[in-house]
JSON list of C-alpha atoms in Angstrom, two decimals:
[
{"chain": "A", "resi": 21, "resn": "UNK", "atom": "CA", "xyz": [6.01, -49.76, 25.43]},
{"chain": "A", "resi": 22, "resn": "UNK", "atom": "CA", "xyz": [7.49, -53.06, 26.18]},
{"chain": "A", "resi": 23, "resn": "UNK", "atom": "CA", "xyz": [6.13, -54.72, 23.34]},
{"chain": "A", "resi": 24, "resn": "UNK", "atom": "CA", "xyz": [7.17, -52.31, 20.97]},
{"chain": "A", "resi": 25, "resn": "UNK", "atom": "CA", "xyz": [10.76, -52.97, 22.45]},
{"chain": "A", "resi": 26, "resn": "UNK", "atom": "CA", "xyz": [10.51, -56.35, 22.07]},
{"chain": "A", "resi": 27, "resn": "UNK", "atom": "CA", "xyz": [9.00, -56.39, 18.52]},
{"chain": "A", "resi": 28, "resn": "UNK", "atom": "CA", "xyz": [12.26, -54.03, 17.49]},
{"chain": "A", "resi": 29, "resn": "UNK", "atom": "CA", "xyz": [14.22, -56.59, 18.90]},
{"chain": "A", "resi": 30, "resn": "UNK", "atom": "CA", "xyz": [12.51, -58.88, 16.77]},
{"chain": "A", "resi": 31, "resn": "UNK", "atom": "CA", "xyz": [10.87, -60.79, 19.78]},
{"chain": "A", "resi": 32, "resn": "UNK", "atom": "CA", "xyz": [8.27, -61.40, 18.65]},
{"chain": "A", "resi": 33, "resn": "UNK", "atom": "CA", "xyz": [6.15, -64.07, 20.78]},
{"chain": "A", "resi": 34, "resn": "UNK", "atom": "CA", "xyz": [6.77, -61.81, 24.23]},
{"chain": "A", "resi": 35, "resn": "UNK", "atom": "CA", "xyz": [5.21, -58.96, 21.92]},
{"chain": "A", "resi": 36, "resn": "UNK", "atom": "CA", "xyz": [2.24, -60.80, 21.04]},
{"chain": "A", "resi": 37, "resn": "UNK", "atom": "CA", "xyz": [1.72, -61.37, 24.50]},
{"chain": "A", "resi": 38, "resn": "UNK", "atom": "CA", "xyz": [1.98, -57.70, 25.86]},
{"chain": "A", "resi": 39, "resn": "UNK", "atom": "CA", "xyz": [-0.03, -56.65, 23.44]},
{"chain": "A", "resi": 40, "resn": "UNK", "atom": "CA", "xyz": [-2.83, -59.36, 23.65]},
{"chain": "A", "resi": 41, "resn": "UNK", "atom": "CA", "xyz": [-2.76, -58.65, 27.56]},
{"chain": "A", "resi": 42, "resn": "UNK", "atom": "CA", "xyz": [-3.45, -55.04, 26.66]},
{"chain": "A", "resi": 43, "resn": "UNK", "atom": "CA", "xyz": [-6.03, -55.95, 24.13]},
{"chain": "A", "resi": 44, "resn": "UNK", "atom": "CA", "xyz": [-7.31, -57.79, 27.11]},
{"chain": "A", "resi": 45, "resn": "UNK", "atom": "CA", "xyz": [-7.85, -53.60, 28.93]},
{"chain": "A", "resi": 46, "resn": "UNK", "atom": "CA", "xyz": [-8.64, -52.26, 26.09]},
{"chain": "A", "resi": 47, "resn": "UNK", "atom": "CA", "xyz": [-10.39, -54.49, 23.29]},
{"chain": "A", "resi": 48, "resn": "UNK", "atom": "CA", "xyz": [-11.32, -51.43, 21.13]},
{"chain": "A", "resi": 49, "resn": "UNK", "atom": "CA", "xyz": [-7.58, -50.51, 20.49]},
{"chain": "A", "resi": 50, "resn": "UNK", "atom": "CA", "xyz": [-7.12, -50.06, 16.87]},
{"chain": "A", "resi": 51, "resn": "UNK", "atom": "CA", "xyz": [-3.24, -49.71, 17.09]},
{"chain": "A", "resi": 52, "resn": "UNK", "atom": "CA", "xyz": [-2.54, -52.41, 19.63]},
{"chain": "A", "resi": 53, "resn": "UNK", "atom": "CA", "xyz": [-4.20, -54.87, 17.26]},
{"chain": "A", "resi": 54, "resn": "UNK", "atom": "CA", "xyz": [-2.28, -53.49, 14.05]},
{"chain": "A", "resi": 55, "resn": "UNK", "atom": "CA", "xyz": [0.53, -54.29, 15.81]},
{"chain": "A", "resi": 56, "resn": "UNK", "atom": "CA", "xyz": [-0.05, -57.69, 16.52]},
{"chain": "A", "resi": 57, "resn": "UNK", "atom": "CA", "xyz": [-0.91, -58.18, 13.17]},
{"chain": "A", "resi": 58, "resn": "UNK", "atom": "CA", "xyz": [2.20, -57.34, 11.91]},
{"chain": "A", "resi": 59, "resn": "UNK", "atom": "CA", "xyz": [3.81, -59.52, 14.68]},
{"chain": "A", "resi": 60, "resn": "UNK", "atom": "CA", "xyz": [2.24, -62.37, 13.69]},
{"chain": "A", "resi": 61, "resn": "UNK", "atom": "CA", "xyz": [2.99, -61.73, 10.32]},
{"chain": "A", "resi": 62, "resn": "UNK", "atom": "CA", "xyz": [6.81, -61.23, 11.08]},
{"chain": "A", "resi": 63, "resn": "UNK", "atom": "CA", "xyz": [6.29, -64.49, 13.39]},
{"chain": "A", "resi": 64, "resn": "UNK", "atom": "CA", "xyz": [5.45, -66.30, 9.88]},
{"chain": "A", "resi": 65, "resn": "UNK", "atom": "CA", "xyz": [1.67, -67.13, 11.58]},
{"chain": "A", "resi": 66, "resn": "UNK", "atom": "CA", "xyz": [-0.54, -65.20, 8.96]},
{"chain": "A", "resi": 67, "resn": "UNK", "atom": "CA", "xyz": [-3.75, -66.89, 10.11]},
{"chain": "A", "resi": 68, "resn": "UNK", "atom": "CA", "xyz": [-3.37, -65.60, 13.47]},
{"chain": "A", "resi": 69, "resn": "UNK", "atom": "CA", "xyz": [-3.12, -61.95, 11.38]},
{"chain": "A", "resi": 70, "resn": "UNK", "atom": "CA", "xyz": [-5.11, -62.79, 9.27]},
{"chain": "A", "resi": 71, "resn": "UNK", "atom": "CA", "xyz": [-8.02, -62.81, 12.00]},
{"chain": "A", "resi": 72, "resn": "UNK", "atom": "CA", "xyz": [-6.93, -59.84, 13.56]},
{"chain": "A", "resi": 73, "resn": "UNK", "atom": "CA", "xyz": [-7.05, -57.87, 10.17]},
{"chain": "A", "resi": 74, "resn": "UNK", "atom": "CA", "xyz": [-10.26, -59.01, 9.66]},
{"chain": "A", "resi": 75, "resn": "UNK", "atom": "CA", "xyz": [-11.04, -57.64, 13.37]},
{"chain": "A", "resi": 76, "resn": "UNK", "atom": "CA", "xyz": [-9.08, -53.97, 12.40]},
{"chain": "A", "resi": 77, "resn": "UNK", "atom": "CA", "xyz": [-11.56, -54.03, 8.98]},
{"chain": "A", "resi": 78, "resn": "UNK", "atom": "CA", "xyz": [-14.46, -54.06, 11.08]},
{"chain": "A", "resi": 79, "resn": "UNK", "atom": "CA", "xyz": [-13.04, -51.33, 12.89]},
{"chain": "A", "resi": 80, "resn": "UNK", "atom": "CA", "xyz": [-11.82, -49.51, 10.53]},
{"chain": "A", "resi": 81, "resn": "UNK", "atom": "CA", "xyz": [-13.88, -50.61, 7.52]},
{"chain": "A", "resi": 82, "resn": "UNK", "atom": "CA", "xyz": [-12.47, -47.43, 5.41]},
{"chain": "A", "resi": 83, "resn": "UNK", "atom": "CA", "xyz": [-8.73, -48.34, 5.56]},
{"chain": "A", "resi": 84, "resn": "UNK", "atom": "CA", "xyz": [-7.61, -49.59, 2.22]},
{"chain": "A", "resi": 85, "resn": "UNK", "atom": "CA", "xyz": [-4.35, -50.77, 3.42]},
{"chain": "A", "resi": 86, "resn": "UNK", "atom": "CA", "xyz": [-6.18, -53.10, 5.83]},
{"chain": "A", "resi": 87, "resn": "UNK", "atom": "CA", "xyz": [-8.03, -54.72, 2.84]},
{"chain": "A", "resi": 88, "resn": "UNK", "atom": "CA", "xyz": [-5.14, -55.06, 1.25]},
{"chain": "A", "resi": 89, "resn": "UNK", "atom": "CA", "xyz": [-3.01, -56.81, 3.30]},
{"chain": "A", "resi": 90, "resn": "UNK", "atom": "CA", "xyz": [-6.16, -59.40, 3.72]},
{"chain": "A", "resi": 91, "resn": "UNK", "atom": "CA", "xyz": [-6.17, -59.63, 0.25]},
{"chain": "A", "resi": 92, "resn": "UNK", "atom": "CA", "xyz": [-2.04, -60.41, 0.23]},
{"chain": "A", "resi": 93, "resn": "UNK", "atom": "CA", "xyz": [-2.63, -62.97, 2.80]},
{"chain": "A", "resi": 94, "resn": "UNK", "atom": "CA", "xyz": [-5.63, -64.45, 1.35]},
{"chain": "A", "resi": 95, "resn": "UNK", "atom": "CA", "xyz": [-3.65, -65.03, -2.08]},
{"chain": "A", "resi": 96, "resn": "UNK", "atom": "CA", "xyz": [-0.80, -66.32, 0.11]},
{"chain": "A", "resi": 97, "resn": "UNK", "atom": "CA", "xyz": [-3.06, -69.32, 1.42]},
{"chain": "A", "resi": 98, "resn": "UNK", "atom": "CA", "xyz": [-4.23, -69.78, -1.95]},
{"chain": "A", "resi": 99, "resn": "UNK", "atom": "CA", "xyz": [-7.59, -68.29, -1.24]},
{"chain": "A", "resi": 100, "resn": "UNK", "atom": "CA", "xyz": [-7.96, -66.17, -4.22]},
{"chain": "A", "resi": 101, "resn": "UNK", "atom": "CA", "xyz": [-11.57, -65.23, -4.16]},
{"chain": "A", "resi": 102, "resn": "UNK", "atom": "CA", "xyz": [-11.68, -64.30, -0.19]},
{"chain": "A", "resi": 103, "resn": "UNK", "atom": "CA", "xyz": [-8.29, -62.52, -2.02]},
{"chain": "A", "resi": 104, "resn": "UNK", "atom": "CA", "xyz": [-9.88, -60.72, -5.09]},
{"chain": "A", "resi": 105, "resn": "UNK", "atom": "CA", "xyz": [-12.87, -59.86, -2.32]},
{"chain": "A", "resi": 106, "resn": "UNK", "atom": "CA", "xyz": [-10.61, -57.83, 0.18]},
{"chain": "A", "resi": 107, "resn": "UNK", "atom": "CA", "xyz": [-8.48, -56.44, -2.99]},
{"chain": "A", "resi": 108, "resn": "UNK", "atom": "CA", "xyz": [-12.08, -54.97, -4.15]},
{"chain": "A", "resi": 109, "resn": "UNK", "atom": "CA", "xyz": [-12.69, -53.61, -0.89]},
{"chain": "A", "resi": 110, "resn": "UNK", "atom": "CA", "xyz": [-9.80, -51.89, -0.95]},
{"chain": "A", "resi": 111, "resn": "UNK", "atom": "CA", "xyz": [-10.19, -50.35, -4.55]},
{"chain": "A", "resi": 112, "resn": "UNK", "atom": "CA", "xyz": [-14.01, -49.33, -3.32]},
{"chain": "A", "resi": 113, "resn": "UNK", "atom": "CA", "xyz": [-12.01, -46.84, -0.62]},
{"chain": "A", "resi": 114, "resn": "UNK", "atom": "CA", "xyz": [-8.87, -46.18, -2.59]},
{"chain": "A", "resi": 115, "resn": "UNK", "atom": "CA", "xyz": [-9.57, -46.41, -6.88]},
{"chain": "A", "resi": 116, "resn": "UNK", "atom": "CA", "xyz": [-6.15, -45.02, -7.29]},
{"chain": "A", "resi": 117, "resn": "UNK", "atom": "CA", "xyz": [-4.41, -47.92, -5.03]},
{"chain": "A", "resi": 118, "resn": "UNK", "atom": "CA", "xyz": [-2.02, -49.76, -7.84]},
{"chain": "A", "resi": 119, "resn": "UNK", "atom": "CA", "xyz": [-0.95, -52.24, -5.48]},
{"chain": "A", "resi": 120, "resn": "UNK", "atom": "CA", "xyz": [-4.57, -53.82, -4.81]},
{"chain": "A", "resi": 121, "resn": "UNK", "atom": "CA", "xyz": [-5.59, -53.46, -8.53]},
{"chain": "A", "resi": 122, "resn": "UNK", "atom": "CA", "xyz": [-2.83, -54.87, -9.96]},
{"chain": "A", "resi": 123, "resn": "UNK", "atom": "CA", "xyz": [-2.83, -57.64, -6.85]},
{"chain": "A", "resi": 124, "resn": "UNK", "atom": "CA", "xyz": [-6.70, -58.14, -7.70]},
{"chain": "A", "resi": 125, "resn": "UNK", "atom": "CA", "xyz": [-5.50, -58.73, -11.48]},
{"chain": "A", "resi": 126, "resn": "UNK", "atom": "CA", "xyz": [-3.11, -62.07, -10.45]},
{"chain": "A", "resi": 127, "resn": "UNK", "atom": "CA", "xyz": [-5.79, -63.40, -8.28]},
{"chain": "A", "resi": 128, "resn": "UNK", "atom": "CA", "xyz": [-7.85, -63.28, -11.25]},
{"chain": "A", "resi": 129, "resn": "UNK", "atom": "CA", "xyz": [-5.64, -64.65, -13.03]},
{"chain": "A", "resi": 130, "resn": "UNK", "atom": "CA", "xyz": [-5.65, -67.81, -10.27]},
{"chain": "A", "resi": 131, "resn": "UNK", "atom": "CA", "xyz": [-9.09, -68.36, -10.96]},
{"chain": "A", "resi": 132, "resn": "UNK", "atom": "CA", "xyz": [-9.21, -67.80, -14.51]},
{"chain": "A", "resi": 133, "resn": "UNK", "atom": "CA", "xyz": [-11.02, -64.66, -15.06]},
{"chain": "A", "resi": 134, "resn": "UNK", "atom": "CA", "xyz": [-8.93, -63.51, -17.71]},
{"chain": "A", "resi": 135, "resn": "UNK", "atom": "CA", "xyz": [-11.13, -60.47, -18.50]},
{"chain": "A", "resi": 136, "resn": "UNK", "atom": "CA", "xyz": [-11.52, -58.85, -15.18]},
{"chain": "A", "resi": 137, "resn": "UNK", "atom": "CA", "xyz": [-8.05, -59.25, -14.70]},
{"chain": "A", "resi": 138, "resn": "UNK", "atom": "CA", "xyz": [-7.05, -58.03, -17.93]},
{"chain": "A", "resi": 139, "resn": "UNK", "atom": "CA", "xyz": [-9.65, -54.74, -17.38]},
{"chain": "A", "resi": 140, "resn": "UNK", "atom": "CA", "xyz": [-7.36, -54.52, -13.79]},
{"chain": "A", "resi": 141, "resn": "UNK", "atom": "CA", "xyz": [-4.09, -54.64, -15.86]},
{"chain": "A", "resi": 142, "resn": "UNK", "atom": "CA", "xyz": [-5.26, -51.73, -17.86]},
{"chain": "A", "resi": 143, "resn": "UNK", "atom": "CA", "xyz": [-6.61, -49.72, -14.69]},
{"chain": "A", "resi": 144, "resn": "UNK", "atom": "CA", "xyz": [-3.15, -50.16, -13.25]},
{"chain": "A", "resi": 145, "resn": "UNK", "atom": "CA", "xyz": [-1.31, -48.79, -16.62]},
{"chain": "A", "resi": 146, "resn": "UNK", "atom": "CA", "xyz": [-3.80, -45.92, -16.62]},
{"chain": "A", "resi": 147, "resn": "UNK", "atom": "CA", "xyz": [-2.34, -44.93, -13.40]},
{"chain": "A", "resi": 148, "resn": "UNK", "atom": "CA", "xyz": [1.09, -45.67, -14.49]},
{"chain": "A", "resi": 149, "resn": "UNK", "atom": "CA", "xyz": [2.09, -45.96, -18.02]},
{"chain": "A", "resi": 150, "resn": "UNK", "atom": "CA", "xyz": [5.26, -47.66, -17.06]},
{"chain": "A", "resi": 151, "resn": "UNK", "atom": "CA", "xyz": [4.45, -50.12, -14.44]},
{"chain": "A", "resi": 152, "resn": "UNK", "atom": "CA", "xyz": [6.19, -53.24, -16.21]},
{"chain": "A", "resi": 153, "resn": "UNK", "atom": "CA", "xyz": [4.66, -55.84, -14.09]},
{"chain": "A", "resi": 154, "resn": "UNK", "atom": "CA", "xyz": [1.32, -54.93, -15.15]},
{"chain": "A", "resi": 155, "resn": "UNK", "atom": "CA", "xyz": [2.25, -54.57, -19.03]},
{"chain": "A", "resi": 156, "resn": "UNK", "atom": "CA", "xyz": [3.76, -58.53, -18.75]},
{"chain": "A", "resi": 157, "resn": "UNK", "atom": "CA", "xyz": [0.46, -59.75, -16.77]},
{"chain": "A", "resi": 158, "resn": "UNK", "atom": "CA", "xyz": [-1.47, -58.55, -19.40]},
{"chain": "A", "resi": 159, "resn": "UNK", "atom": "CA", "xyz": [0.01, -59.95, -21.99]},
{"chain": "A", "resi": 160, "resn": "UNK", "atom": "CA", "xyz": [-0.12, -62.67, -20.01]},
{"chain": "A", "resi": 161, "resn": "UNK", "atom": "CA", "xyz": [-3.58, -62.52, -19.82]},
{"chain": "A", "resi": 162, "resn": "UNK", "atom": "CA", "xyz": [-4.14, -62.12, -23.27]},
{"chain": "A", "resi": 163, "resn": "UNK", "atom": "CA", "xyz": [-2.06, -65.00, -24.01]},
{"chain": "A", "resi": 164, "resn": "UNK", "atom": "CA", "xyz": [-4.10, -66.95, -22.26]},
{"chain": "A", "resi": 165, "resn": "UNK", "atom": "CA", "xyz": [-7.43, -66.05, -23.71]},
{"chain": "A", "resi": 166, "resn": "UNK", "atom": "CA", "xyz": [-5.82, -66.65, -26.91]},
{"chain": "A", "resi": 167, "resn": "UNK", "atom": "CA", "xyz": [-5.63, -63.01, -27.85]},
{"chain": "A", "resi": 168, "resn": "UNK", "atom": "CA", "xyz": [-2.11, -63.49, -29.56]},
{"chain": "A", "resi": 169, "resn": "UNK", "atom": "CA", "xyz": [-1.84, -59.86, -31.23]},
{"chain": "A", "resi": 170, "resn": "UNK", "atom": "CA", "xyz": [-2.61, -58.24, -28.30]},
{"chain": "A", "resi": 171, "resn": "UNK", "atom": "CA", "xyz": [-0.05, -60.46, -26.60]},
{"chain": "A", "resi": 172, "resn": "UNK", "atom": "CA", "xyz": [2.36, -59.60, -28.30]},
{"chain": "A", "resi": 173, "resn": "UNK", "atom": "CA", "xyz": [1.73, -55.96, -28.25]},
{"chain": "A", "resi": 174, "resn": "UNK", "atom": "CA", "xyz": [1.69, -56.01, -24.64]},
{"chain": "A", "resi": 175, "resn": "UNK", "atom": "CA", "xyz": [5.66, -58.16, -25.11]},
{"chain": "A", "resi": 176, "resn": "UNK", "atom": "CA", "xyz": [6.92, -55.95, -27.02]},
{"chain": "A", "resi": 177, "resn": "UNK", "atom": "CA", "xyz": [5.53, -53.02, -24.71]},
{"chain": "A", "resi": 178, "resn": "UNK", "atom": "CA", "xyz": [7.04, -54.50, -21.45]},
{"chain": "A", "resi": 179, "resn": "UNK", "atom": "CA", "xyz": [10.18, -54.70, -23.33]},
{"chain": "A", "resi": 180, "resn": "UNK", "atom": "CA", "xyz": [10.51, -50.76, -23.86]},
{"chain": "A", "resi": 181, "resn": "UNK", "atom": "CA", "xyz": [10.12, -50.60, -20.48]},
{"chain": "A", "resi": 182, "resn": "UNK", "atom": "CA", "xyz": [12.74, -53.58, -19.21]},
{"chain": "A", "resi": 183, "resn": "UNK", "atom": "CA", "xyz": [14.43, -55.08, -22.01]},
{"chain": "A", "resi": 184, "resn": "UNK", "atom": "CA", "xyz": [16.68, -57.10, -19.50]},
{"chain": "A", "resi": 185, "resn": "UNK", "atom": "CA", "xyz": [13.68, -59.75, -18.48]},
{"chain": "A", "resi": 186, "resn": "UNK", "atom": "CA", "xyz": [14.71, -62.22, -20.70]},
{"chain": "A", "resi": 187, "resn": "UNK", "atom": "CA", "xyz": [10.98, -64.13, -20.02]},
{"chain": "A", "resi": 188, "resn": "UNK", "atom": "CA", "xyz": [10.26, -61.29, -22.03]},
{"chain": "A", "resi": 189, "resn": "UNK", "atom": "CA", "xyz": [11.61, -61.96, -25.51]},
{"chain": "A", "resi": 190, "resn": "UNK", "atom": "CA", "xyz": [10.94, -65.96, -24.61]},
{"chain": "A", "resi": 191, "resn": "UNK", "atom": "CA", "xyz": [7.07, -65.42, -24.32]},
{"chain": "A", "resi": 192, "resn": "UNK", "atom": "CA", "xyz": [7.34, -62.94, -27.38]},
{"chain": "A", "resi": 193, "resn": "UNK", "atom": "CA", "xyz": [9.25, -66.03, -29.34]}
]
């Protein structure tokens, strides 16, 4: 289509407009609308995608990716708990999705609910034992509930897995 031609050329604005003057014919189009999501996200105007992601959840309410990315632009505008809602929504469809627990986890952290986020820091390294990023938000986490022992056991097990993040041995110091 033209306003796939136009998004690859990374012209954006005349895509937005094809595709809202299809959405125009045909309202219901689940893929039309994804795609001007994503153009107004490339376009830097995530409100704009944000409201047509939160269109595409209604249509597609069992999409976790969808949830997601409202979740990631939620956090973005600082909205953590509209964030840490659309990160659930995507764990209710997806409980294996990494990406939205561990995402869920730092919005927590935002807000300062340690111990949610903590319990989503140790969902995410029961998927995957070596996900670093998850090891040093937990220890984060602890760190910041006071729970030094376990913060420093959580350190020292983010360094086995990337012993060249020198914030690493700092926090451990």
């Amino acid at each position: 289509t033209r306003a796939s031609a136009y998004f690859h050329l990374q012209d954006f604005e005349r895509a937005i407009s094809d595709w809202s003057q299809a959405l125009k014919l045909d309202p219901e189009n689940v893929d039309i609308l994804a795609n001007r999501a994503l153009a107004y996200q490339r376009l830097d105007e995530p409100e704009n995608a944000l409201k047509d992601y939160e269109v595409l959840a209604k249509m597609v309410p069992d999409a976790p990716l969808i949830h997601r990315i409202i979740g990631d632009l939620n956090f973005q505008a600082n909205e953590f708990e509209a964030a840490i809602e659309a990160y659930s929504e995507a764990i209710l469809w997806d409980d294996q999705n990494e990406i939205a627990i561990f995402n869920r986890g730092v919005a927590q952290i935002q807000i300062e609910a340690y111990h949610p986020a903590i319990s989503d820091f140790e969902a995410v390294l029961a998927l995957d034992q070596n996900h670093v990023e998850a090891q040093k938000r937990l220890a984060d986490a602890y760190f910041l509930i006071d729970w030094f022992q376990q913060a420093i056991n959580s350190y020292q097990a983010a360094i086995v897995l990337d012993d060249n993040d020198p914030l690493l041995f700092y926090n451990l110091g």
